[in-house]
PDB file of C-alpha atoms in Angstrom:
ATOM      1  CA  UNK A   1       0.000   0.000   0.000  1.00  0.00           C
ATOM      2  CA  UNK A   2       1.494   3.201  -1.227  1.00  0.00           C
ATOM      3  CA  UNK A   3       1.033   6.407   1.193  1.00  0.00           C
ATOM      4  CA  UNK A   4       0.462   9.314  -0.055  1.00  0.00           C
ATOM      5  CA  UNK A   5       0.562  11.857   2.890  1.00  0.00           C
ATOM      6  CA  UNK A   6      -2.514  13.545   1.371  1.00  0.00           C
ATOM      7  CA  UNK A   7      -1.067  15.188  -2.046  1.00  0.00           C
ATOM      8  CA  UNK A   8      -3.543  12.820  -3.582  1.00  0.00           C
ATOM      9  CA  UNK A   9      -6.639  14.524  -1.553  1.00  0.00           C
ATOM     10  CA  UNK A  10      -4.787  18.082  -2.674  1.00  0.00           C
ATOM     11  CA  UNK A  11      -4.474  16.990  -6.016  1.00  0.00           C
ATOM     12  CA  UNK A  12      -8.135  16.085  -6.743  1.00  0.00           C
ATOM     13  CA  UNK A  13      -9.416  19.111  -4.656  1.00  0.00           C
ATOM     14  CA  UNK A  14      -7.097  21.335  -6.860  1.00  0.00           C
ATOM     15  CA  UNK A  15      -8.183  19.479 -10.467  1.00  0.00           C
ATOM     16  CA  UNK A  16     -11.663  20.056  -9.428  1.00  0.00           C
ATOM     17  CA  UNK A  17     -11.158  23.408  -8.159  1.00  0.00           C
ATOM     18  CA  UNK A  18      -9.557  24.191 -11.717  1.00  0.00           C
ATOM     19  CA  UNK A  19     -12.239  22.520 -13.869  1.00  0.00           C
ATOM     20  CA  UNK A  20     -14.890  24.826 -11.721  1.00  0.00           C
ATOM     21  CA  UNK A  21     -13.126  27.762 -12.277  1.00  0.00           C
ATOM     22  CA  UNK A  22     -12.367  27.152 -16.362  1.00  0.00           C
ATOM     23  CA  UNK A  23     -16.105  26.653 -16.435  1.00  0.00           C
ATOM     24  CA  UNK A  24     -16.915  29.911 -15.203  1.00  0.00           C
ATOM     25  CA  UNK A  25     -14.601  31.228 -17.112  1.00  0.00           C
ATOM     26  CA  UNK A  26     -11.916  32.610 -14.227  1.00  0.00           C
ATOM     27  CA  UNK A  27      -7.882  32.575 -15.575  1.00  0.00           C
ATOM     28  CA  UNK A  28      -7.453  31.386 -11.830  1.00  0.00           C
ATOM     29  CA  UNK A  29      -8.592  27.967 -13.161  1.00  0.00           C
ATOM     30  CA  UNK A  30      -4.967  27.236 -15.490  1.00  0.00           C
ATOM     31  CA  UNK A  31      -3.011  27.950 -12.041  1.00  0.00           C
ATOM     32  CA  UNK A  32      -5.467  25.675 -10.182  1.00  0.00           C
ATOM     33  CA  UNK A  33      -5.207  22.748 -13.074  1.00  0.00           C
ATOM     34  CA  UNK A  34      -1.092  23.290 -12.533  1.00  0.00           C
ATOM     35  CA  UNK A  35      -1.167  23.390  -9.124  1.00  0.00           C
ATOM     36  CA  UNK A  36      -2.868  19.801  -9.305  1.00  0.00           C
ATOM     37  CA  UNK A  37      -1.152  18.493 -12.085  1.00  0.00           C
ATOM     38  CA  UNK A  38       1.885  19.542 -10.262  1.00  0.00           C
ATOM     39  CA  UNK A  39       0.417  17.175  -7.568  1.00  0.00           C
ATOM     40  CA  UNK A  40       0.164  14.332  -9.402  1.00  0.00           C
ATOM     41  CA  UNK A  41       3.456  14.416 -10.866  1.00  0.00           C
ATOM     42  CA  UNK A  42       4.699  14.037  -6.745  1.00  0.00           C
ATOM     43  CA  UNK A  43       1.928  10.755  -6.508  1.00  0.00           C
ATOM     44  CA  UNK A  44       3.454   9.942  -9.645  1.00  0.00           C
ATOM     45  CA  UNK A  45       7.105  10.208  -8.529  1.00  0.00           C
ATOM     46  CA  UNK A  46       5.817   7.861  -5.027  1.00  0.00           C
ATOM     47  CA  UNK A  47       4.428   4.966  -6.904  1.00  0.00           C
ATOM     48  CA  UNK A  48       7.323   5.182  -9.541  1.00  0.00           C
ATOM     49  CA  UNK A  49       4.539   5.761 -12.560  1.00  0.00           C
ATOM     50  CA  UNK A  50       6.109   7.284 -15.519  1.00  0.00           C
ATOM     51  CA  UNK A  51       3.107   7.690 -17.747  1.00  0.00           C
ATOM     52  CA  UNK A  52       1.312   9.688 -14.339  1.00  0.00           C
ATOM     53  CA  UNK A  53       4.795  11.885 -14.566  1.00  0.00           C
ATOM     54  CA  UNK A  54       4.756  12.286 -18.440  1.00  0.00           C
ATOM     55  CA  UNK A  55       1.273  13.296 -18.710  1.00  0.00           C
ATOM     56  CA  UNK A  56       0.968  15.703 -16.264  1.00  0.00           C
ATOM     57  CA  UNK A  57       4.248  17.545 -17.004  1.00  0.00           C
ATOM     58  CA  UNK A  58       2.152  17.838 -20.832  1.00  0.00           C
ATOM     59  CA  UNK A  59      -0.757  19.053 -18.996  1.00  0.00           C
ATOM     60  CA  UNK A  60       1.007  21.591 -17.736  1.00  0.00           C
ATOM     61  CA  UNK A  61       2.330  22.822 -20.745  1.00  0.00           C
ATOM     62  CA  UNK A  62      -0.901  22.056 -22.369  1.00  0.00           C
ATOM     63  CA  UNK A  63      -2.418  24.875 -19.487  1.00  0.00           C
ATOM     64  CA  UNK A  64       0.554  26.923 -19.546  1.00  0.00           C
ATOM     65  CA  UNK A  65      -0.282  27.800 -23.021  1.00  0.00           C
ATOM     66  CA  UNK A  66      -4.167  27.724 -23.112  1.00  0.00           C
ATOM     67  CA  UNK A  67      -3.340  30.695 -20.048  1.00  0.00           C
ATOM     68  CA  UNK A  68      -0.688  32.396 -22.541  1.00  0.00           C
ATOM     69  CA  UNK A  69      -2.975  32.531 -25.177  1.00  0.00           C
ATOM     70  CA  UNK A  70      -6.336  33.505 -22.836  1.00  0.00           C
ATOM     71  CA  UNK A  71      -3.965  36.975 -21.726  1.00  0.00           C
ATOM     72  CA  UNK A  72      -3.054  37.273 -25.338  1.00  0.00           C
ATOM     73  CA  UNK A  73      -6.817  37.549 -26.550  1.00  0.00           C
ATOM     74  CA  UNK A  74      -7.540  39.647 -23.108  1.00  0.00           C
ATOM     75  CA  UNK A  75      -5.289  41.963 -24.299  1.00  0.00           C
ATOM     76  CA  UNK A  76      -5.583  42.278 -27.867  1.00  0.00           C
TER      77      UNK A  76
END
């Protein structure tokens, strides 16, 4: 049994805190969806899962740039 010390329960609270805030539309919800992802690259790095590591460090580029481009269009 693999312990966690409760970045799993701060991971899922932060990926649904992101997908809320994307849905109404908030720019807070990228740094929530990183902050998470961020998360479960650390669960991935405890049970020694490479796919959980490589996806979510692609997530967070994937959000990193969906934020770039939402100030871009913000702006211009």
């Amino acid at each position: 049994m693999y312990e966690y010390y409760g970045i799993d329960w701060l991971a899922m609270i932060l990926t649904f805190s992101g997908i809320y805030f994307l849905g109404n539309k908030e720019r807070k919800g990228f740094i929530a969806m990183m902050l998470g992802n961020a998360s479960w690259i650390l669960i991935g790095i405890l049970a020694s899962s490479m796919a959980m590591i490589v996806a979510n460090v692609v997530f967070i580029v994937m959000y990193l740039r969906g934020l770039l481009k939402w100030q871009k269009s913000q702006e211009g």
